[in-house]
PDB file of N, CA, C and O and ligand atoms in Angstrom:
ATOM      1  N   MET A  30       0.827  -1.196   0.000  1.00 63.00           N
ATOM      2  CA  MET A  30       0.000   0.000   0.000  1.00 63.00           C
ATOM      3  C   MET A  30       0.867   1.254   0.000  1.00 63.00           C
ATOM      4  O   MET A  30       0.633   2.202  -0.706  1.00 63.00           O
ATOM      5  N   PHE A  31       1.932   1.199   0.806  1.00 70.00           N
ATOM      6  CA  PHE A  31       2.821   2.355   0.869  1.00 70.00           C
ATOM      7  C   PHE A  31       3.506   2.581  -0.474  1.00 70.00           C
ATOM      8  O   PHE A  31       3.669   3.715  -0.925  1.00 70.00           O
ATOM      9  N   THR A  32       3.889   1.497  -1.112  1.00 74.00           N
ATOM     10  CA  THR A  32       4.521   1.588  -2.430  1.00 74.00           C
ATOM     11  C   THR A  32       3.572   2.212  -3.441  1.00 74.00           C
ATOM     12  O   THR A  32       3.951   3.059  -4.246  1.00 74.00           O
ATOM     13  N   LYS A  33       2.313   1.834  -3.336  1.00 77.00           N
ATOM     14  CA  LYS A  33       1.309   2.354  -4.263  1.00 77.00           C
ATOM     15  C   LYS A  33       1.151   3.866  -4.057  1.00 77.00           C
ATOM     16  O   LYS A  33       1.058   4.632  -5.010  1.00 77.00           O
ATOM     17  N   LEU A  34       1.144   4.270  -2.794  1.00 76.00           N
ATOM     18  CA  LEU A  34       0.974   5.700  -2.476  1.00 76.00           C
ATOM     19  C   LEU A  34       2.135   6.524  -3.037  1.00 76.00           C
ATOM     20  O   LEU A  34       1.936   7.552  -3.673  1.00 76.00           O
ATOM     21  N   SER A  35       3.359   6.051  -2.798  1.00 76.00           N
ATOM     22  CA  SER A  35       4.513   6.816  -3.279  1.00 76.00           C
ATOM     23  C   SER A  35       4.552   6.851  -4.800  1.00 76.00           C
ATOM     24  O   SER A  35       5.001   7.816  -5.402  1.00 76.00           O
ATOM     25  N   ALA A  36       4.054   5.815  -5.435  1.00 73.00           N
ATOM     26  CA  ALA A  36       3.982   5.815  -6.897  1.00 73.00           C
ATOM     27  C   ALA A  36       3.009   6.882  -7.360  1.00 73.00           C
ATOM     28  O   ALA A  36       3.240   7.592  -8.345  1.00 73.00           O
ATOM     29  N   ALA A  37       1.902   7.036  -6.631  1.00 71.00           N
ATOM     30  CA  ALA A  37       0.915   8.061  -6.976  1.00 71.00           C
ATOM     31  C   ALA A  37       1.516   9.452  -6.799  1.00 71.00           C
ATOM     32  O   ALA A  37       1.291  10.356  -7.604  1.00 71.00           O
ATOM     33  N   VAL A  38       2.307   9.620  -5.739  1.00 70.00           N
ATOM     34  CA  VAL A  38       2.957  10.920  -5.502  1.00 70.00           C
ATOM     35  C   VAL A  38       3.944  11.229  -6.610  1.00 70.00           C
ATOM     36  O   VAL A  38       4.013  12.351  -7.113  1.00 70.00           O
ATOM     37  N   ASP A  39       4.698  10.202  -7.016  1.00 75.00           N
ATOM     38  CA  ASP A  39       5.647  10.393  -8.111  1.00 75.00           C
ATOM     39  C   ASP A  39       4.931  10.833  -9.376  1.00 75.00           C
ATOM     40  O   ASP A  39       5.398  11.702 -10.106  1.00 75.00           O
ATOM     41  N   ARG A  40       3.762  10.243  -9.626  1.00 71.00           N
ATOM     42  CA  ARG A  40       3.025  10.591 -10.835  1.00 71.00           C
ATOM     43  C   ARG A  40       2.529  12.037 -10.736  1.00 71.00           C
ATOM     44  O   ARG A  40       2.586  12.797 -11.680  1.00 71.00           O
ATOM     45  N   LEU A  41       2.053  12.411  -9.548  1.00 67.00           N
ATOM     46  CA  LEU A  41       1.596  13.794  -9.347  1.00 67.00           C
ATOM     47  C   LEU A  41       2.728  14.777  -9.614  1.00 67.00           C
ATOM     48  O   LEU A  41       2.559  15.808 -10.255  1.00 67.00           O
ATOM     49  N   ARG A  42       3.896  14.448  -9.086  1.00 66.00           N
ATOM     50  CA  ARG A  42       5.042  15.350  -9.245  1.00 66.00           C
ATOM     51  C   ARG A  42       5.414  15.540 -10.716  1.00 66.00           C
ATOM     52  O   ARG A  42       5.708  16.631 -11.147  1.00 66.00           O
ATOM     53  N   SER A  43       5.380  14.418 -11.454  1.00 63.00           N
ATOM     54  CA  SER A  43       5.779  14.516 -12.858  1.00 63.00           C
ATOM     55  C   SER A  43       4.724  15.249 -13.675  1.00 63.00           C
ATOM     56  O   SER A  43       5.031  15.861 -14.698  1.00 63.00           O
ATOM     57  N   GLU A  44       3.477  15.232 -13.225  1.00 66.00           N
ATOM     58  CA  GLU A  44       2.428  15.942 -13.958  1.00 66.00           C
ATOM     59  C   GLU A  44       2.520  17.445 -13.711  1.00 66.00           C
ATOM     60  O   GLU A  44       2.223  18.250 -14.585  1.00 66.00           O
ATOM     61  N   ASN A  45       2.904  17.808 -12.506  1.00 67.00           N
ATOM     62  CA  ASN A  45       3.031  19.239 -12.202  1.00 67.00           C
ATOM     63  C   ASN A  45       4.366  19.785 -12.709  1.00 67.00           C
ATOM     64  O   ASN A  45       5.234  19.034 -13.131  1.00 67.00           O
ATOM     65  N   SER A  46       4.526  21.071 -12.652  1.00 74.00           N
ATOM     66  CA  SER A  46       5.780  21.666 -13.065  1.00 74.00           C
ATOM     67  C   SER A  46       6.881  21.320 -12.071  1.00 74.00           C
ATOM     68  O   SER A  46       6.609  21.022 -10.918  1.00 74.00           O
ATOM     69  N   THR A  47       8.099  21.382 -12.521  1.00 84.00           N
ATOM     70  CA  THR A  47       9.233  21.056 -11.661  1.00 84.00           C
ATOM     71  C   THR A  47       9.432  22.163 -10.634  1.00 84.00           C
ATOM     72  O   THR A  47       8.976  23.293 -10.833  1.00 84.00           O
ATOM     73  N   PRO A  48      10.103  21.852  -9.529  1.00 87.00           N
ATOM     74  CA  PRO A  48      10.376  22.889  -8.518  1.00 87.00           C
ATOM     75  C   PRO A  48      11.074  24.112  -9.109  1.00 87.00           C
ATOM     76  O   PRO A  48      10.803  25.247  -8.721  1.00 87.00           O
ATOM     77  N   ASP A  49      11.967  23.886 -10.066  1.00 91.00           N
ATOM     78  CA  ASP A  49      12.674  25.010 -10.689  1.00 91.00           C
ATOM     79  C   ASP A  49      11.700  25.921 -11.426  1.00 91.00           C
ATOM     80  O   ASP A  49      11.776  27.143 -11.342  1.00 91.00           O
ATOM     81  N   GLN A  50      10.760  25.305 -12.158  1.00 89.00           N
ATOM     82  CA  GLN A  50       9.784  26.104 -12.896  1.00 89.00           C
ATOM     83  C   GLN A  50       8.899  26.885 -11.940  1.00 89.00           C
ATOM     84  O   GLN A  50       8.578  28.045 -12.169  1.00 89.00           O
ATOM     85  N   ARG A  51       8.501  26.211 -10.838  1.00 89.00           N
ATOM     86  CA  ARG A  51       7.658  26.895  -9.855  1.00 89.00           C
ATOM     87  C   ARG A  51       8.401  28.071  -9.237  1.00 89.00           C
ATOM     88  O   ARG A  51       7.845  29.143  -9.047  1.00 89.00           O
ATOM     89  N   ALA A  52       9.679  27.887  -8.939  1.00 91.00           N
ATOM     90  CA  ALA A  52      10.470  28.957  -8.338  1.00 91.00           C
ATOM     91  C   ALA A  52      10.593  30.136  -9.298  1.00 91.00           C
ATOM     92  O   ALA A  52      10.494  31.294  -8.898  1.00 91.00           O
ATOM     93  N   ALA A  53      10.789  29.827 -10.577  1.00 91.00           N
ATOM     94  CA  ALA A  53      10.902  30.885 -11.576  1.00 91.00           C
ATOM     95  C   ALA A  53       9.598  31.655 -11.696  1.00 91.00           C
ATOM     96  O   ALA A  53       9.587  32.880 -11.812  1.00 91.00           O
ATOM     97  N   GLN A  54       8.489  30.917 -11.649  1.00 91.00           N
ATOM     98  CA  GLN A  54       7.189  31.578 -11.724  1.00 91.00           C
ATOM     99  C   GLN A  54       6.959  32.462 -10.511  1.00 91.00           C
ATOM    100  O   GLN A  54       6.467  33.583 -10.622  1.00 91.00           O
ATOM    101  N   ALA A  55       7.314  31.950  -9.329  1.00 91.00           N
ATOM    102  CA  ALA A  55       7.124  32.721  -8.104  1.00 91.00           C
ATOM    103  C   ALA A  55       7.964  33.992  -8.143  1.00 91.00           C
ATOM    104  O   ALA A  55       7.510  35.072  -7.769  1.00 91.00           O
ATOM    105  N   LEU A  56       9.196  33.863  -8.639  1.00 90.00           N
ATOM    106  CA  LEU A  56      10.082  35.023  -8.721  1.00 90.00           C
ATOM    107  C   LEU A  56       9.506  36.049  -9.683  1.00 90.00           C
ATOM    108  O   LEU A  56       9.506  37.244  -9.421  1.00 90.00           O
ATOM    109  N   LYS A  57       8.973  35.579 -10.816  1.00 90.00           N
ATOM    110  CA  LYS A  57       8.437  36.489 -11.815  1.00 90.00           C
ATOM    111  C   LYS A  57       7.236  37.246 -11.270  1.00 90.00           C
ATOM    112  O   LYS A  57       7.135  38.451 -11.413  1.00 90.00           O
ATOM    113  N   SER A  58       6.333  36.527 -10.602  1.00 91.00           N
ATOM    114  CA  SER A  58       5.142  37.200 -10.086  1.00 91.00           C
ATOM    115  C   SER A  58       5.519  38.166  -8.972  1.00 91.00           C
ATOM    116  O   SER A  58       4.885  39.195  -8.788  1.00 91.00           O
ATOM    117  N   ARG A  59       6.586  37.856  -8.234  1.00 91.00           N
ATOM    118  CA  ARG A  59       7.020  38.780  -7.185  1.00 91.00           C
ATOM    119  C   ARG A  59       7.582  40.066  -7.812  1.00 91.00           C
ATOM    120  O   ARG A  59       7.327  41.158  -7.332  1.00 91.00           O
ATOM    121  N   GLU A  60       8.334  39.905  -8.888  1.00 91.00           N
ATOM    122  CA  GLU A  60       8.869  41.088  -9.567  1.00 91.00           C
ATOM    123  C   GLU A  60       7.740  41.952 -10.101  1.00 91.00           C
ATOM    124  O   GLU A  60       7.775  43.182 -10.001  1.00 91.00           O
ATOM    125  N   GLU A  61       6.709  41.310 -10.669  1.00 91.00           N
ATOM    126  CA  GLU A  61       5.569  42.063 -11.185  1.00 91.00           C
ATOM    127  C   GLU A  61       4.848  42.795 -10.062  1.00 91.00           C
ATOM    128  O   GLU A  61       4.442  43.938 -10.203  1.00 91.00           O
ATOM    129  N   ALA A  62       4.715  42.134  -8.925  1.00 91.00           N
ATOM    130  CA  ALA A  62       4.048  42.758  -7.787  1.00 91.00           C
ATOM    131  C   ALA A  62       4.840  43.968  -7.296  1.00 91.00           C
ATOM    132  O   ALA A  62       4.269  45.001  -6.953  1.00 91.00           O
ATOM    133  N   GLU A  63       6.162  43.840  -7.301  1.00 89.00           N
ATOM    134  CA  GLU A  63       7.001  44.954  -6.864  1.00 89.00           C
ATOM    135  C   GLU A  63       6.892  46.127  -7.831  1.00 89.00           C
ATOM    136  O   GLU A  63       6.871  47.281  -7.417  1.00 89.00           O
ATOM    137  N   GLU A  64       6.794  45.822  -9.121  1.00 88.00           N
ATOM    138  CA  GLU A  64       6.628  46.879 -10.115  1.00 88.00           C
ATOM    139  C   GLU A  64       5.319  47.618  -9.905  1.00 88.00           C
ATOM    140  O   GLU A  64       5.264  48.839  -9.934  1.00 88.00           O
ATOM    141  N   GLU A  65       4.258  46.860  -9.660  1.00 86.00           N
ATOM    142  CA  GLU A  65       2.955  47.474  -9.429  1.00 86.00           C
ATOM    143  C   GLU A  65       2.975  48.332  -8.173  1.00 86.00           C
ATOM    144  O   GLU A  65       2.419  49.408  -8.136  1.00 86.00           O
ATOM    145  N   ALA A  66       3.642  47.848  -7.138  1.00 83.00           N
ATOM    146  CA  ALA A  66       3.722  48.605  -5.893  1.00 83.00           C
ATOM    147  C   ALA A  66       4.481  49.913  -6.118  1.00 83.00           C
ATOM    148  O   ALA A  66       4.099  50.955  -5.597  1.00 83.00           O
ATOM    149  N   ALA A  67       5.552  49.859  -6.913  1.00 80.00           N
ATOM    150  CA  ALA A  67       6.327  51.058  -7.203  1.00 80.00           C
ATOM    151  C   ALA A  67       5.484  52.058  -7.981  1.00 80.00           C
ATOM    152  O   ALA A  67       5.537  53.263  -7.725  1.00 80.00           O
ATOM    153  N   GLU A  68       4.687  51.568  -8.927  1.00 75.00           N
ATOM    154  CA  GLU A  68       3.820  52.446  -9.699  1.00 75.00           C
ATOM    155  C   GLU A  68       2.781  53.097  -8.792  1.00 75.00           C
ATOM    156  O   GLU A  68       2.520  54.285  -8.878  1.00 75.00           O
ATOM    157  N   ALA A  69       2.196  52.314  -7.910  1.00 72.00           N
ATOM    158  CA  ALA A  69       1.173  52.837  -6.998  1.00 72.00           C
ATOM    159  C   ALA A  69       1.785  53.891  -6.086  1.00 72.00           C
ATOM    160  O   ALA A  69       1.162  54.915  -5.803  1.00 72.00           O
ATOM    161  N   GLU A  70       3.019  53.648  -5.661  1.00 68.00           N
ATOM    162  CA  GLU A  70       3.685  54.598  -4.783  1.00 68.00           C
ATOM    163  C   GLU A  70       3.923  55.918  -5.527  1.00 68.00           C
ATOM    164  O   GLU A  70       3.741  56.995  -4.980  1.00 68.00           O
ATOM    165  N   GLU A  71       4.302  55.814  -6.772  1.00 64.00           N
ATOM    166  CA  GLU A  71       4.565  57.008  -7.561  1.00 64.00           C
ATOM    167  C   GLU A  71       3.286  57.813  -7.762  1.00 64.00           C
ATOM    168  O   GLU A  71       3.291  59.031  -7.688  1.00 64.00           O
ATOM    169  N   GLN A  72       2.195  57.113  -7.995  1.00 57.00           N
ATOM    170  CA  GLN A  72       0.910  57.780  -8.168  1.00 57.00           C
ATOM    171  C   GLN A  72       0.507  58.499  -6.890  1.00 57.00           C
ATOM    172  O   GLN A  72       0.089  59.639  -6.925  1.00 57.00           O
ATOM    173  N   SER A  73       0.637  57.820  -5.763  1.00 49.00           N
ATOM    174  CA  SER A  73       0.211  58.425  -4.503  1.00 49.00           C
ATOM    175  C   SER A  73       1.077  59.632  -4.183  1.00 49.00           C
ATOM    176  O   SER A  73       0.632  60.573  -3.558  1.00 49.00           O
ATOM    177  N   ARG A  74       2.314  59.616  -4.639  1.00 52.00           N
ATOM    178  CA  ARG A  74       3.203  60.730  -4.370  1.00 52.00           C
ATOM    179  C   ARG A  74       2.734  61.995  -5.112  1.00 52.00           C
ATOM    180  O   ARG A  74       2.909  63.097  -4.640  1.00 52.00           O
ATOM    181  N   SER A  75       2.166  61.797  -6.304  1.00 60.00           N
ATOM    182  CA  SER A  75       1.749  62.937  -7.096  1.00 60.00           C
ATOM    183  C   SER A  75       0.314  63.349  -6.792  1.00 60.00           C
ATOM    184  O   SER A  75      -0.163  64.323  -7.333  1.00 60.00           O
ATOM    185  N   GLU A  76      -0.366  62.574  -5.946  1.00 82.00           N
ATOM    186  CA  GLU A  76      -1.759  62.880  -5.633  1.00 82.00           C
ATOM    187  C   GLU A  76      -1.871  63.334  -4.181  1.00 82.00           C
ATOM    188  O   GLU A  76      -2.304  62.598  -3.309  1.00 82.00           O
ATOM    189  N   LEU A  77      -1.460  64.551  -3.949  1.00 89.00           N
ATOM    190  CA  LEU A  77      -1.580  65.122  -2.613  1.00 89.00           C
ATOM    191  C   LEU A  77      -2.647  66.204  -2.629  1.00 89.00           C
ATOM    192  O   LEU A  77      -2.713  67.014  -3.554  1.00 89.00           O
ATOM    193  N   PHE A  78      -3.477  66.199  -1.598  1.00 93.00           N
ATOM    194  CA  PHE A  78      -4.533  67.204  -1.515  1.00 93.00           C
ATOM    195  C   PHE A  78      -4.457  67.908  -0.168  1.00 93.00           C
ATOM    196  O   PHE A  78      -4.236  67.294   0.858  1.00 93.00           O
ATOM    197  N   HIS A  79      -4.639  69.191  -0.205  1.00 95.00           N
ATOM    198  CA  HIS A  79      -4.533  69.987   1.010  1.00 95.00           C
ATOM    199  C   HIS A  79      -5.833  70.707   1.294  1.00 95.00           C
ATOM    200  O   HIS A  79      -6.395  71.370   0.416  1.00 95.00           O
ATOM    201  N   CYS A  80      -6.320  70.582   2.514  1.00 96.00           N
ATOM    202  CA  CYS A  80      -7.506  71.321   2.932  1.00 96.00           C
ATOM    203  C   CYS A  80      -7.047  72.582   3.636  1.00 96.00           C
ATOM    204  O   CYS A  80      -6.361  72.520   4.654  1.00 96.00           O
ATOM    205  N   GLN A  81      -7.419  73.725   3.072  1.00 94.00           N
ATOM    206  CA  GLN A  81      -6.976  74.993   3.647  1.00 94.00           C
ATOM    207  C   GLN A  81      -7.733  75.312   4.926  1.00 94.00           C
ATOM    208  O   GLN A  81      -7.237  76.026   5.789  1.00 94.00           O
ATOM    209  N   SER A  82      -8.944  74.806   5.074  1.00 95.00           N
ATOM    210  CA  SER A  82      -9.769  75.125   6.242  1.00 95.00           C
ATOM    211  C   SER A  82      -9.188  74.547   7.524  1.00 95.00           C
ATOM    212  O   SER A  82      -9.107  75.216   8.543  1.00 95.00           O
ATOM    213  N   CYS A  83      -8.760  73.271   7.478  1.00 96.00           N
ATOM    214  CA  CYS A  83      -8.244  72.659   8.706  1.00 96.00           C
ATOM    215  C   CYS A  83      -6.790  72.234   8.552  1.00 96.00           C
ATOM    216  O   CYS A  83      -6.268  71.527   9.408  1.00 96.00           O
ATOM    217  N   ASP A  84      -6.145  72.675   7.463  1.00 95.00           N
ATOM    218  CA  ASP A  84      -4.717  72.453   7.255  1.00 95.00           C
ATOM    219  C   ASP A  84      -4.349  70.970   7.326  1.00 95.00           C
ATOM    220  O   ASP A  84      -3.414  70.583   8.010  1.00 95.00           O
ATOM    221  N   THR A  85      -5.120  70.150   6.622  1.00 94.00           N
ATOM    222  CA  THR A  85      -4.847  68.720   6.583  1.00 94.00           C
ATOM    223  C   THR A  85      -4.440  68.325   5.173  1.00 94.00           C
ATOM    224  O   THR A  85      -5.030  68.790   4.206  1.00 94.00           O
ATOM    225  N   VAL A  86      -3.419  67.499   5.086  1.00 93.00           N
ATOM    226  CA  VAL A  86      -2.965  67.028   3.780  1.00 93.00           C
ATOM    227  C   VAL A  86      -3.385  65.575   3.619  1.00 93.00           C
ATOM    228  O   VAL A  86      -3.182  64.758   4.513  1.00 93.00           O
ATOM    229  N   TYR A  87      -3.988  65.269   2.484  1.00 91.00           N
ATOM    230  CA  TYR A  87      -4.431  63.909   2.196  1.00 91.00           C
ATOM    231  C   TYR A  87      -3.637  63.344   1.036  1.00 91.00           C
ATOM    232  O   TYR A  87      -3.307  64.064   0.094  1.00 91.00           O
ATOM    233  N   VAL A  88      -3.364  62.053   1.129  1.00 87.00           N
ATOM    234  CA  VAL A  88      -2.796  61.331  -0.008  1.00 87.00           C
ATOM    235  C   VAL A  88      -3.918  60.472  -0.570  1.00 87.00           C
ATOM    236  O   VAL A  88      -4.380  59.538   0.067  1.00 87.00           O
ATOM    237  N   ALA A  89      -4.388  60.847  -1.748  1.00 86.00           N
ATOM    238  CA  ALA A  89      -5.535  60.139  -2.307  1.00 86.00           C
ATOM    239  C   ALA A  89      -5.543  60.301  -3.812  1.00 86.00           C
ATOM    240  O   ALA A  89      -4.769  61.052  -4.381  1.00 86.00           O
ATOM    241  N   THR A  90      -6.426  59.579  -4.460  1.00 84.00           N
ATOM    242  CA  THR A  90      -6.589  59.702  -5.901  1.00 84.00           C
ATOM    243  C   THR A  90      -7.922  60.379  -6.182  1.00 84.00           C
ATOM    244  O   THR A  90      -8.976  59.862  -5.846  1.00 84.00           O
ATOM    245  N   GLY A  91      -7.844  61.545  -6.773  1.00 85.00           N
ATOM    246  CA  GLY A  91      -9.064  62.256  -7.145  1.00 85.00           C
ATOM    247  C   GLY A  91      -9.895  62.705  -5.971  1.00 85.00           C
ATOM    248  O   GLY A  91     -11.113  62.698  -6.035  1.00 85.00           O
ATOM    249  N   LYS A  92      -9.236  63.073  -4.880  1.00 90.00           N
ATOM    250  CA  LYS A  92      -9.981  63.535  -3.708  1.00 90.00           C
ATOM    251  C   LYS A  92     -10.489  64.948  -3.945  1.00 90.00           C
ATOM    252  O   LYS A  92      -9.789  65.788  -4.485  1.00 90.00           O
ATOM    253  N   ARG A  93     -11.733  65.183  -3.531  1.00 92.00           N
ATOM    254  CA  ARG A  93     -12.338  66.496  -3.777  1.00 92.00           C
ATOM    255  C   ARG A  93     -12.783  67.184  -2.497  1.00 92.00           C
ATOM    256  O   ARG A  93     -12.815  68.402  -2.421  1.00 92.00           O
ATOM    257  N   THR A  94     -13.146  66.401  -1.494  1.00 95.00           N
ATOM    258  CA  THR A  94     -13.641  67.010  -0.260  1.00 95.00           C
ATOM    259  C   THR A  94     -12.853  66.502   0.937  1.00 95.00           C
ATOM    260  O   THR A  94     -12.355  65.384   0.946  1.00 95.00           O
ATOM    261  N   CYS A  95     -12.757  67.346   1.946  1.00 95.00           N
ATOM    262  CA  CYS A  95     -12.038  67.014   3.169  1.00 95.00           C
ATOM    263  C   CYS A  95     -12.879  66.088   4.036  1.00 95.00           C
ATOM    264  O   CYS A  95     -14.077  66.300   4.213  1.00 95.00           O
ATOM    265  N   SER A  96     -12.255  65.052   4.578  1.00 93.00           N
ATOM    266  CA  SER A  96     -12.986  64.109   5.419  1.00 93.00           C
ATOM    267  C   SER A  96     -13.334  64.714   6.776  1.00 93.00           C
ATOM    268  O   SER A  96     -14.257  64.266   7.432  1.00 93.00           O
ATOM    269  N   LYS A  97     -12.591  65.715   7.178  1.00 94.00           N
ATOM    270  CA  LYS A  97     -12.810  66.295   8.505  1.00 94.00           C
ATOM    271  C   LYS A  97     -13.886  67.365   8.483  1.00 94.00           C
ATOM    272  O   LYS A  97     -14.810  67.352   9.277  1.00 94.00           O
ATOM    273  N   CYS A  98     -13.733  68.340   7.580  1.00 97.00           N
ATOM    274  CA  CYS A  98     -14.657  69.478   7.588  1.00 97.00           C
ATOM    275  C   CYS A  98     -15.528  69.510   6.335  1.00 97.00           C
ATOM    276  O   CYS A  98     -16.356  70.389   6.185  1.00 97.00           O
ATOM    277  N   GLU A  99     -15.352  68.535   5.449  1.00 95.00           N
ATOM    278  CA  GLU A  99     -16.135  68.428   4.213  1.00 95.00           C
ATOM    279  C   GLU A  99     -15.980  69.645   3.316  1.00 95.00           C
ATOM    280  O   GLU A  99     -16.808  69.905   2.461  1.00 95.00           O
ATOM    281  N   GLY A 100     -14.921  70.390   3.549  1.00 95.00           N
ATOM    282  CA  GLY A 100     -14.612  71.504   2.669  1.00 95.00           C
ATOM    283  C   GLY A 100     -13.894  71.005   1.433  1.00 95.00           C
ATOM    284  O   GLY A 100     -13.497  69.842   1.362  1.00 95.00           O
ATOM    285  N   SER A 101     -13.734  71.886   0.446  1.00 95.00           N
ATOM    286  CA  SER A 101     -13.055  71.455  -0.769  1.00 95.00           C
ATOM    287  C   SER A 101     -11.551  71.428  -0.540  1.00 95.00           C
ATOM    288  O   SER A 101     -10.992  72.297   0.140  1.00 95.00           O
ATOM    289  N   VAL A 102     -10.885  70.429  -1.107  1.00 95.00           N
ATOM    290  CA  VAL A 102      -9.439  70.319  -0.979  1.00 95.00           C
ATOM    291  C   VAL A 102      -8.781  70.742  -2.279  1.00 95.00           C
ATOM    292  O   VAL A 102      -9.365  70.632  -3.356  1.00 95.00           O
ATOM    293  N   GLU A 103      -7.563  71.207  -2.150  1.00 93.00           N
ATOM    294  CA  GLU A 103      -6.816  71.679  -3.303  1.00 93.00           C
ATOM    295  C   GLU A 103      -5.692  70.705  -3.598  1.00 93.00           C
ATOM    296  O   GLU A 103      -4.969  70.297  -2.687  1.00 93.00           O
ATOM    297  N   GLN A 104      -5.539  70.326  -4.853  1.00 89.00           N
ATOM    298  CA  GLN A 104      -4.473  69.382  -5.192  1.00 89.00           C
ATOM    299  C   GLN A 104      -3.116  70.056  -5.069  1.00 89.00           C
ATOM    300  O   GLN A 104      -2.908  71.176  -5.545  1.00 89.00           O
ATOM    301  N   VAL A 105      -2.216  69.379  -4.382  1.00 86.00           N
ATOM    302  CA  VAL A 105      -0.870  69.898  -4.197  1.00 86.00           C
ATOM    303  C   VAL A 105       0.080  69.113  -5.074  1.00 86.00           C
ATOM    304  O   VAL A 105       0.123  67.883  -5.013  1.00 86.00           O
ATOM    305  N   ARG A 106       0.794  69.799  -5.903  1.00 75.00           N
ATOM    306  CA  ARG A 106       1.751  69.116  -6.788  1.00 75.00           C
ATOM    307  C   ARG A 106       3.129  69.112  -6.134  1.00 75.00           C
ATOM    308  O   ARG A 106       3.386  69.834  -5.188  1.00 75.00           O
ATOM    309  N   SER A 107       3.997  68.317  -6.701  1.00 61.00           N
ATOM    310  CA  SER A 107       5.350  68.230  -6.147  1.00 61.00           C
ATOM    311  C   SER A 107       6.143  69.506  -6.400  1.00 61.00           C
ATOM    312  O   SER A 107       7.263  69.645  -5.960  1.00 61.00           O
ATOM    313  N   THR A 108       5.533  70.467  -7.141  1.00 55.00           N
ATOM    314  CA  THR A 108       6.190  71.738  -7.414  1.00 55.00           C
ATOM    315  C   THR A 108       5.981  72.719  -6.276  1.00 55.00           C
ATOM    316  O   THR A 108       6.331  73.886  -6.386  1.00 55.00           O
ATOM    317  N   LEU A 109       5.413  72.234  -5.164  1.00 49.00           N
ATOM    318  CA  LEU A 109       5.095  73.103  -4.029  1.00 49.00           C
ATOM    319  C   LEU A 109       6.342  73.843  -3.528  1.00 49.00           C
ATOM    320  O   LEU A 109       6.294  75.007  -3.173  1.00 49.00           O
ATOM    321  N   ARG A 110       7.469  73.155  -3.524  1.00 55.00           N
ATOM    322  CA  ARG A 110       8.701  73.749  -2.980  1.00 55.00           C
ATOM    323  C   ARG A 110       9.217  74.880  -3.877  1.00 55.00           C
ATOM    324  O   ARG A 110      10.053  75.667  -3.478  1.00 55.00           O
ATOM    325  N   ASN A 111       8.701  74.946  -5.131  1.00 51.00           N
ATOM    326  CA  ASN A 111       9.169  75.985  -6.052  1.00 51.00           C
ATOM    327  C   ASN A 111       8.399  77.291  -5.876  1.00 51.00           C
ATOM    328  O   ASN A 111       8.745  78.278  -6.494  1.00 51.00           O
ATOM    329  N   ARG A 112       7.353  77.268  -5.059  1.00 52.00           N
ATOM    330  CA  ARG A 112       6.556  78.475  -4.887  1.00 52.00           C
ATOM    331  C   ARG A 112       7.299  79.535  -4.110  1.00 52.00           C
ATOM    332  O   ARG A 112       7.993  79.199  -3.151  1.00 52.00           O
TER     333      ARG A 112
HETATM  334 ZN1   ZN B 201     -10.727  70.222   6.186  1.00 63.99          ZN
END
């Protein structure tokens, strides 16, 4: 019975991809995930909003109103330091 079981495991292993292929796939998907995270970080960096009423800065995408005072927020660009 034990021999039969290990034979079944061997067959399963040969049907699936090899450990090397799985490792390569895992590495590739991790690289893609890191790229996406970097892109998201870059987007959030350029999407800053400032509420003049309560002096709160938000990092958001397409934010229009302040969560605290519901006033309108102004988009702040990275050129703020040039003012
Ligand atoms: Zn506010």
